[in-house]
Amino acid sequence: MKHIIILGDGMADWPVESLGGKTLMQYAKTPYMDKLAGMGRTGRLKTVADGFHPGSEVANMSVLGYDLPKVYEGRGPLEAASIGVDLKPGEMAMRCNIICIEGDHIKNHSAGHITTEEADVLVKYLQKHLGNERVYFYTGVQYRHLLVIKGGDKRIDCTPPHDVPLKPFRPLLVKPMPGTENITVPEDGAELTPQQTADLINDLILRSQELLKNHPLNQKRMAEGKDPANSIWPWSPGYRPKMERLSDKFPQVKRGAVISAVDLINGIGYYADLRRLTVEGATGLYDTNYENKVAAALEALKTDDFVYLHIEASDEAGHEGNVELKLLTIENLDSRAVGPIYEAVKDWEEPVAIAVLPDHPTPCELRTHTNEPIPFFIWYPGIEPDSVQAFDEVSVCEGSYGLLKEDEFINEFMNGTTDYTD
């Protein structure tokens, strides 16, 4: 049996008063997800381990069953792997957003969803003026880039910019982790102390603002009514992680693939030994090319045992607080991804197991991630269904899987199908 996980990033939400007190998943028209939930089995999954921030890197690693306390090294190293940066011992990697500052406030975490082509110009400019033998900037995708600091100490307190829209930025600058403020000896592999590392990063942030505010590209963006990309914002530091391959945990996965427009997901795939499939038109936004992603997933399922199809659109809509847009992204996931995949594989000679779930909620009301358990369903030909007939945060509370945690979901998905008989 083959396996595909379809992950709608940030799809889960809170009840919305304007929707009659329903969540967006309850309100949206999702006939295929409801059908498969009714034909399969449902439950909830705790994707954010105790003590961890509800970031997408944490939640997606959890979906795949990784032991977070043992392997988690932050978002930066995952994105480094995705863009081909092979971290050496002592090198600390950080996600480096290009953001929009308005006055003294963070206007948005994405510089108005700057394009990769525009951002590349700015990242190379920053490397020329701020980079040196210790500091290096790498271009990623859209607003998501990479900062590598040789000898940096990861024991620093950084705020994800998508958590603090419209907040003053200065109180949110990098600080040493509590209890490390007066440490004078760096941790193993580091050359700087936590305080020195924080001071270096804050200096880079402030200098980037001076460099970028009058850059011709930003002058052009503002003339066109777009937000300027006028500051960097590094966060989520870490070193190269020690993650086992998915095939080491599940020998039936001799070959697998990941499909995503988001670097950190591709980085997780790299360490899980999943091949990365690049899809034309995949943007990480609501205009992503669902059809090309589905075609790539189906083609991969012909040769691979496992496919991880990640779609970011709902998360971005949640960060914008846009209820109508998020509803559209949920309905698009249903009609343009889940439905076509199910219709294509339901009669294949070799059966395909399908799981659909978000990684975490991104409530429009809050505009950032939360750590509540998320809904999921598992379907494959011959599975004995439970009584749940709809796929949403409330209905699955009655599901037969109950509340799962750690690697219980991936074990059910991968091993629960081994007793399948045609």
Protein backbone atom coordinates (compact mmCIF):
# COMPACT_ATOMS: atom_id res chain seq x y z
CA MET A 1 0.00 0.00 0.00
CA LYS A 2 1.18 3.52 -0.85
CA HIS A 3 0.68 6.51 1.44
CA ILE A 4 0.04 10.22 0.91
CA ILE A 5 -0.33 12.93 3.54
CA ILE A 6 -2.11 16.09 2.35
CA LEU A 7 -1.34 18.87 4.82
CA GLY A 8 -3.27 22.15 4.78
CA ASP A 9 -0.95 24.41 6.76
CA GLY A 10 -2.76 26.41 9.45
CA MET A 11 -6.18 25.26 8.23
CA ALA A 12 -7.68 24.79 11.71
CA ASP A 13 -9.23 27.84 13.37
CA TRP A 14 -11.48 29.13 16.15
CA PRO A 15 -15.25 29.74 16.06
CA VAL A 16 -16.04 32.95 14.17
CA GLU A 17 -18.98 35.10 15.19
CA SER A 18 -19.71 36.25 11.63
CA LEU A 19 -19.98 32.58 10.59
CA GLY A 20 -22.64 31.84 13.20
CA GLY A 21 -20.13 30.61 15.75
CA LYS A 22 -18.73 27.95 13.42
CA THR A 23 -15.07 27.43 12.68
CA LEU A 24 -13.93 27.97 9.11
CA MET A 25 -13.58 24.22 8.56
CA GLN A 26 -17.17 23.75 9.76
CA TYR A 27 -18.47 26.55 7.54
CA ALA A 28 -16.50 25.83 4.37
CA LYS A 29 -17.93 23.62 1.63
CA THR A 30 -15.65 20.58 1.71
CA PRO A 31 -17.57 17.64 0.23
CA TYR A 32 -14.50 15.49 -0.44
CA MET A 33 -12.94 15.89 2.99
CA ASP A 34 -16.33 15.22 4.59
CA LYS A 35 -16.81 12.16 2.39
CA LEU A 36 -13.40 10.70 3.19
CA ALA A 37 -13.82 11.43 6.89
CA GLY A 38 -17.14 9.58 6.72
CA MET A 39 -15.56 6.64 4.87
CA GLY A 40 -12.50 6.58 7.11
CA ARG A 41 -11.54 7.14 10.71
CA THR A 42 -10.93 10.42 12.48
CA GLY A 43 -9.30 11.89 15.54
CA ARG A 44 -7.21 14.71 16.90
CA LEU A 45 -3.44 15.08 17.06
CA LYS A 46 -1.33 17.11 19.46
CA THR A 47 1.36 18.43 17.11
CA VAL A 48 3.09 20.83 19.49
CA ALA A 49 5.06 19.07 22.21
CA ASP A 50 5.04 20.60 25.68
CA GLY A 51 7.53 23.43 25.94
CA PHE A 52 7.70 24.09 22.19
CA HIS A 53 6.51 27.11 20.23
CA PRO A 54 3.70 26.23 17.75
CA GLY A 55 5.82 26.83 14.66
CA SER A 56 5.28 25.02 11.39
CA GLU A 57 8.66 23.32 11.71
CA VAL A 58 7.67 21.90 15.12
CA ALA A 59 4.23 20.81 13.97
CA ASN A 60 5.30 19.22 10.67
CA MET A 61 8.16 17.33 12.30
CA SER A 62 5.62 16.11 14.85
CA VAL A 63 3.23 14.95 12.11
CA LEU A 64 6.08 12.80 10.76
CA GLY A 65 6.68 11.37 14.22
CA TYR A 66 10.00 12.96 15.15
CA ASP A 67 10.92 13.19 18.83
CA LEU A 68 11.17 16.97 19.14
CA PRO A 69 13.24 17.14 22.36
CA LYS A 70 15.86 14.93 20.69
CA VAL A 71 16.08 16.38 17.18
CA TYR A 72 14.71 19.92 17.15
CA GLU A 73 17.28 22.56 16.16
CA GLY A 74 15.07 25.41 15.01
CA ARG A 75 13.78 26.46 11.62
CA GLY A 76 17.03 27.90 10.30
CA PRO A 77 18.89 24.59 9.81
CA LEU A 78 15.89 23.08 7.99
CA GLU A 79 15.76 25.97 5.57
CA ALA A 80 19.52 25.76 5.11
CA ALA A 81 19.16 22.17 3.96
CA SER A 82 16.36 23.10 1.59
CA ILE A 83 18.39 25.72 -0.26
CA GLY A 84 21.53 23.58 -0.37
CA VAL A 85 23.58 25.12 2.45
CA ASP A 86 25.53 22.33 4.15
CA LEU A 87 26.02 23.54 7.71
CA LYS A 88 29.44 22.88 9.20
CA PRO A 89 30.18 22.31 12.89
CA GLY A 90 29.92 25.58 14.78
CA GLU A 91 27.68 27.28 12.20
CA MET A 92 24.36 28.58 13.49
CA ALA A 93 21.55 29.03 10.97
CA MET A 94 18.52 31.29 11.37
CA ARG A 95 15.40 31.96 9.32
CA CYS A 96 15.85 35.52 8.10
CA ASN A 97 12.61 37.21 7.08
CA ILE A 98 12.60 40.36 5.03
CA ILE A 99 9.83 42.38 6.66
CA CYS A 100 8.11 45.74 6.47
CA ILE A 101 8.69 48.24 9.30
CA GLU A 102 6.38 51.25 9.43
CA GLY A 103 7.58 53.85 11.90
CA ASP A 104 8.68 51.80 14.89
CA HIS A 105 6.18 48.98 14.27
CA ILE A 106 6.26 45.69 12.37
CA LYS A 107 3.67 46.24 9.65
CA ASN A 108 3.90 42.68 8.30
CA HIS A 109 6.20 39.67 8.34
CA SER A 110 6.46 39.31 4.56
CA ALA A 111 7.23 42.78 3.16
CA GLY A 112 3.87 42.66 1.43
CA HIS A 113 4.67 39.19 0.01
CA ILE A 114 7.74 40.33 -1.85
CA THR A 115 8.72 38.14 -4.80
CA THR A 116 11.79 35.91 -4.72
CA GLU A 117 13.32 37.85 -7.61
CA GLU A 118 13.00 41.17 -5.76
CA ALA A 119 14.20 39.71 -2.48
CA ASP A 120 17.26 38.18 -4.14
CA VAL A 121 18.42 41.67 -5.12
CA LEU A 122 18.14 42.83 -1.51
CA VAL A 123 19.72 39.73 0.03
CA LYS A 124 22.75 40.03 -2.25
CA TYR A 125 22.95 43.73 -1.37
CA LEU A 126 22.89 42.88 2.33
CA GLN A 127 25.58 40.25 1.88
CA LYS A 128 27.79 42.77 0.11
CA HIS A 129 27.45 45.38 2.86
CA LEU A 130 26.87 43.29 6.02
CA GLY A 131 28.38 39.91 5.20
CA ASN A 132 31.87 38.87 6.28
CA GLU A 133 33.79 35.77 7.34
CA ARG A 134 31.39 35.32 10.27
CA VAL A 135 28.08 36.45 8.72
CA TYR A 136 26.50 35.17 5.51
CA PHE A 137 23.08 35.81 3.95
CA TYR A 138 21.50 33.32 1.53
CA THR A 139 18.47 33.86 -0.68
CA GLY A 140 15.51 31.59 -0.02
CA VAL A 141 11.96 31.97 -1.31
CA GLN A 142 9.85 35.15 -1.28
CA TYR A 143 10.30 36.72 2.18
CA ARG A 144 11.92 33.63 3.74
CA HIS A 145 15.74 33.72 3.70
CA LEU A 146 18.72 32.41 5.64
CA LEU A 147 21.33 33.94 7.93
CA VAL A 148 24.32 31.83 8.95
CA ILE A 149 26.57 33.00 11.79
CA LYS A 150 29.82 31.15 12.31
CA GLY A 151 30.35 30.54 16.01
CA GLY A 152 26.93 31.84 17.06
CA ASP A 153 25.40 30.65 20.34
CA LYS A 154 21.80 29.50 19.84
CA ARG A 155 20.78 30.26 23.43
CA ILE A 156 19.01 33.44 22.39
CA ASP A 157 15.40 34.60 22.65
CA CYS A 158 13.97 35.50 19.22
CA THR A 159 10.41 36.49 18.33
CA PRO A 160 8.84 35.12 15.12
CA PRO A 161 7.68 38.20 13.17
CA HIS A 162 4.37 36.62 12.14
CA ASP A 163 3.48 36.46 15.85
CA VAL A 164 3.68 40.21 16.35
CA PRO A 165 2.01 42.14 13.52
CA LEU A 166 1.61 45.86 14.28
CA LYS A 167 3.78 45.60 17.42
CA PRO A 168 6.74 47.93 18.17
CA PHE A 169 9.89 46.15 17.04
CA ARG A 170 12.47 47.47 19.50
CA PRO A 171 11.17 45.62 22.59
CA LEU A 172 11.23 42.46 20.41
CA LEU A 173 14.90 42.58 19.47
CA VAL A 174 17.01 39.52 20.25
CA LYS A 175 17.97 38.84 23.87
CA PRO A 176 20.02 36.13 25.60
CA MET A 177 17.86 33.33 26.94
CA PRO A 178 16.91 33.89 30.59
CA GLY A 179 19.75 32.73 32.79
CA THR A 180 22.42 33.12 30.11
CA GLU A 181 22.83 36.91 30.27
CA ASN A 182 26.07 36.76 32.23
CA ILE A 183 27.60 33.64 30.69
CA THR A 184 31.16 34.34 29.59
CA VAL A 185 31.97 30.93 28.08
CA PRO A 186 30.15 29.93 24.86
CA GLU A 187 28.51 26.52 24.58
CA ASP A 188 30.30 23.73 22.70
CA GLY A 189 30.98 24.67 19.09
CA ALA A 190 30.25 28.37 19.60
CA GLU A 191 32.73 31.23 19.64
CA LEU A 192 30.34 33.92 20.84
CA THR A 193 28.38 34.08 24.09
CA PRO A 194 24.57 34.41 24.00
CA GLN A 195 24.87 38.15 24.73
CA GLN A 196 27.46 38.65 22.00
CA THR A 197 25.32 36.70 19.55
CA ALA A 198 22.23 38.77 20.39
CA ASP A 199 24.19 42.00 20.07
CA LEU A 200 25.53 40.96 16.66
CA ILE A 201 22.07 40.09 15.32
CA ASN A 202 20.48 43.28 16.63
CA ASP A 203 23.25 45.30 15.02
CA LEU A 204 22.54 43.54 11.71
CA ILE A 205 18.82 44.33 12.03
CA LEU A 206 19.37 48.03 12.66
CA ARG A 207 22.04 48.36 9.98
CA SER A 208 19.80 46.56 7.48
CA GLN A 209 17.11 49.18 8.05
CA GLU A 210 19.55 51.97 7.20
CA LEU A 211 20.74 50.14 4.10
CA LEU A 212 17.32 49.15 2.77
CA LYS A 213 15.21 52.24 3.38
CA ASN A 214 16.51 54.10 0.32
CA HIS A 215 17.35 51.13 -1.88
CA PRO A 216 16.08 51.72 -5.45
CA LEU A 217 13.99 48.56 -5.34
CA ASN A 218 12.14 49.80 -2.27
CA GLN A 219 11.69 53.23 -3.80
CA LYS A 220 10.10 51.52 -6.79
CA ARG A 221 7.86 49.36 -4.58
CA MET A 222 6.61 52.36 -2.64
CA ALA A 223 5.95 54.28 -5.87
CA GLU A 224 3.78 51.34 -6.93
CA GLY A 225 1.86 51.43 -3.63
CA LYS A 226 3.58 48.31 -2.26
CA ASP A 227 5.09 47.81 1.17
CA PRO A 228 8.86 48.37 1.29
CA ALA A 229 11.10 45.46 2.30
CA ASN A 230 13.03 47.59 4.74
CA SER A 231 14.36 45.31 7.49
CA ILE A 232 15.65 41.85 8.15
CA TRP A 233 14.27 39.84 11.08
CA PRO A 234 16.30 36.74 12.01
CA TRP A 235 14.78 34.10 14.30
CA SER A 236 14.67 30.35 15.14
CA PRO A 237 18.40 29.60 15.47
CA GLY A 238 19.98 26.18 15.53
CA TYR A 239 22.71 23.83 14.35
CA ARG A 240 22.59 20.89 11.96
CA PRO A 241 19.94 18.43 13.31
CA LYS A 242 20.37 14.70 13.77
CA MET A 243 17.20 13.26 12.24
CA GLU A 244 16.65 9.67 11.19
CA ARG A 245 15.44 8.91 7.69
CA LEU A 246 11.77 8.04 7.35
CA SER A 247 12.81 4.71 5.84
CA ASP A 248 14.69 3.85 9.03
CA LYS A 249 11.44 4.08 10.96
CA PHE A 250 9.24 2.61 8.23
CA PRO A 251 11.12 0.11 6.02
CA GLN A 252 8.17 0.03 3.61
CA VAL A 253 9.18 3.56 2.51
CA LYS A 254 11.90 2.64 0.03
CA ARG A 255 11.40 5.90 -1.82
CA GLY A 256 9.46 9.01 -0.85
CA ALA A 257 8.85 12.59 -1.95
CA VAL A 258 7.95 15.97 -0.50
CA ILE A 259 6.07 18.66 -2.43
CA SER A 260 6.05 22.15 -0.93
CA ALA A 261 6.80 25.76 -1.79
CA VAL A 262 8.12 26.36 1.73
CA ASP A 263 11.83 25.92 2.47
CA LEU A 264 11.42 24.58 5.98
CA ILE A 265 9.15 21.75 4.78
CA ASN A 266 11.64 20.85 2.07
CA GLY A 267 14.36 20.94 4.71
CA ILE A 268 12.46 18.46 6.86
CA GLY A 269 12.08 16.34 3.74
CA TYR A 270 15.83 16.52 3.12
CA TYR A 271 16.69 15.16 6.55
CA ALA A 272 13.88 12.58 6.28
CA ASP A 273 15.50 11.45 3.00
CA LEU A 274 12.49 12.41 0.89
CA ARG A 275 13.27 13.70 -2.57
CA ARG A 276 12.15 17.27 -3.18
CA LEU A 277 9.86 17.82 -6.16
CA THR A 278 9.89 21.33 -7.60
CA VAL A 279 6.53 22.34 -9.06
CA GLU A 280 6.05 25.16 -11.52
CA GLY A 281 3.63 27.75 -10.15
CA ALA A 282 3.92 26.65 -6.51
CA THR A 283 4.00 29.91 -4.55
CA GLY A 284 3.25 29.13 -0.91
CA LEU A 285 0.25 31.48 -1.22
CA TYR A 286 -3.44 31.32 -2.18
CA ASP A 287 -2.51 31.62 -5.87
CA THR A 288 -0.42 28.46 -5.79
CA ASN A 289 -0.83 26.01 -8.67
CA TYR A 290 -2.88 23.25 -7.06
CA GLU A 291 -3.22 21.37 -10.32
CA ASN A 292 0.54 21.09 -10.87
CA LYS A 293 1.05 20.03 -7.26
CA VAL A 294 -1.59 17.32 -7.61
CA ALA A 295 -0.09 16.14 -10.89
CA ALA A 296 3.35 15.91 -9.26
CA ALA A 297 1.92 13.99 -6.29
CA LEU A 298 0.13 11.49 -8.49
CA GLU A 299 3.18 10.99 -10.67
CA ALA A 300 5.31 10.44 -7.57
CA LEU A 301 2.84 7.87 -6.21
CA LYS A 302 3.44 5.74 -9.30
CA THR A 303 7.05 5.17 -8.26
CA ASP A 304 7.23 6.15 -4.59
CA ASP A 305 5.84 4.59 -1.44
CA PHE A 306 5.18 7.85 0.42
CA VAL A 307 4.31 11.44 -0.58
CA TYR A 308 4.06 14.48 1.68
CA LEU A 309 1.99 17.15 -0.09
CA HIS A 310 2.15 20.44 1.80
CA ILE A 311 -0.03 23.44 0.90
CA GLU A 312 0.66 26.71 2.71
CA ALA A 313 -2.26 28.89 1.56
CA SER A 314 -4.53 28.68 4.62
CA ASP A 315 -1.73 29.63 6.97
CA GLU A 316 -0.94 32.81 5.06
CA ALA A 317 -4.63 33.77 4.99
CA GLY A 318 -4.82 33.19 8.74
CA HIS A 319 -1.81 35.44 9.31
CA GLU A 320 -3.60 38.15 7.34
CA GLY A 321 -6.74 37.69 9.45
CA ASN A 322 -8.76 37.31 6.24
CA VAL A 323 -11.73 35.03 6.92
CA GLU A 324 -13.11 35.07 3.37
CA LEU A 325 -9.74 34.28 1.87
CA LYS A 326 -9.08 31.48 4.35
CA LEU A 327 -12.46 29.95 3.57
CA LEU A 328 -11.48 29.97 -0.10
CA THR A 329 -8.16 28.26 0.64
CA ILE A 330 -9.91 25.49 2.60
CA GLU A 331 -12.41 24.95 -0.20
CA ASN A 332 -9.59 24.98 -2.75
CA LEU A 333 -7.73 22.32 -0.78
CA ASP A 334 -10.87 20.19 -0.94
CA SER A 335 -11.86 20.71 -4.57
CA ARG A 336 -8.44 21.15 -6.17
CA ALA A 337 -6.26 18.76 -4.15
CA VAL A 338 -8.06 16.23 -1.96
CA GLY A 339 -10.85 15.53 -4.47
CA PRO A 340 -8.68 15.05 -7.57
CA ILE A 341 -6.20 12.85 -5.68
CA TYR A 342 -8.96 10.65 -4.26
CA GLU A 343 -10.71 10.33 -7.63
CA ALA A 344 -7.42 9.41 -9.31
CA VAL A 345 -6.23 6.76 -6.84
CA LYS A 346 -9.45 5.17 -5.57
CA ASP A 347 -9.39 2.43 -8.19
CA TRP A 348 -5.65 1.89 -8.49
CA GLU A 349 -4.55 -1.73 -8.44
CA GLU A 350 -2.16 -0.94 -5.59
CA PRO A 351 -4.24 0.86 -2.95
CA VAL A 352 -3.34 4.29 -1.63
CA ALA A 353 -3.91 5.45 1.95
CA ILE A 354 -4.80 9.14 2.33
CA ALA A 355 -4.46 11.28 5.44
CA VAL A 356 -5.55 14.91 5.55
CA LEU A 357 -4.80 17.33 8.38
CA PRO A 358 -3.49 20.79 9.24
CA ASP A 359 -0.27 21.13 11.18
CA HIS A 360 -1.59 23.69 13.69
CA PRO A 361 -4.40 26.25 13.93
CA THR A 362 -3.78 29.76 12.60
CA PRO A 363 -6.89 31.59 13.86
CA CYS A 364 -7.85 34.63 11.80
CA GLU A 365 -8.81 36.39 15.03
CA LEU A 366 -5.31 35.96 16.45
CA ARG A 367 -3.33 36.05 13.17
CA THR A 368 -0.72 33.63 14.48
CA HIS A 369 -0.28 29.95 15.37
CA THR A 370 -1.75 28.23 18.41
CA ASN A 371 -1.00 24.86 19.97
CA GLU A 372 -4.45 23.25 20.19
CA PRO A 373 -4.77 19.68 18.85
CA ILE A 374 -5.69 19.52 15.18
CA PRO A 375 -8.26 17.32 13.38
CA PHE A 376 -7.22 14.51 11.04
CA PHE A 377 -8.67 11.61 9.11
CA ILE A 378 -7.17 8.46 7.62
CA TRP A 379 -8.81 6.62 4.73
CA TYR A 380 -7.82 3.65 2.64
CA PRO A 381 -9.86 0.99 0.82
CA GLY A 382 -11.31 -1.43 3.33
CA ILE A 383 -10.80 0.66 6.47
CA GLU A 384 -13.58 0.24 9.01
CA PRO A 385 -15.14 3.71 9.39
CA ASP A 386 -16.15 5.38 12.61
CA SER A 387 -19.35 7.38 13.11
CA VAL A 388 -17.96 10.82 12.18
CA GLN A 389 -19.46 12.24 8.98
CA ALA A 390 -17.75 15.63 8.67
CA PHE A 391 -14.18 16.88 8.82
CA ASP A 392 -13.70 19.77 11.20
CA GLU A 393 -12.30 20.58 14.63
CA VAL A 394 -15.53 19.72 16.46
CA SER A 395 -16.79 16.62 14.66
CA VAL A 396 -13.55 14.67 15.02
CA CYS A 397 -13.77 14.89 18.82
CA GLU A 398 -16.06 11.86 18.45
CA GLY A 399 -13.57 10.04 16.24
CA SER A 400 -12.34 6.55 17.00
CA TYR A 401 -8.66 7.52 17.17
CA GLY A 402 -9.29 9.89 20.07
CA LEU A 403 -6.45 12.23 20.93
CA LEU A 404 -3.02 11.14 19.64
CA LYS A 405 0.42 12.56 20.39
CA GLU A 406 4.09 12.12 19.52
CA ASP A 407 4.48 9.42 16.82
CA GLU A 408 1.08 7.80 17.35
CA PHE A 409 -0.48 9.37 14.24
CA ILE A 410 2.27 8.40 11.80
CA ASN A 411 2.40 4.91 13.29
CA GLU A 412 -1.35 4.49 12.79
CA PHE A 413 -1.11 5.84 9.26
CA MET A 414 1.88 3.80 8.15
CA ASN A 415 1.43 0.60 10.16
CA GLY A 416 -2.34 0.53 10.61
CA THR A 417 -2.69 -0.28 6.92
CA THR A 418 -0.40 -3.30 6.97
CA ASP A 419 -3.32 -5.60 7.79
CA TYR A 420 -5.19 -4.40 4.68
CA THR A 421 -6.58 -7.19 2.55
CA ASP A 422 -8.17 -6.71 -0.85
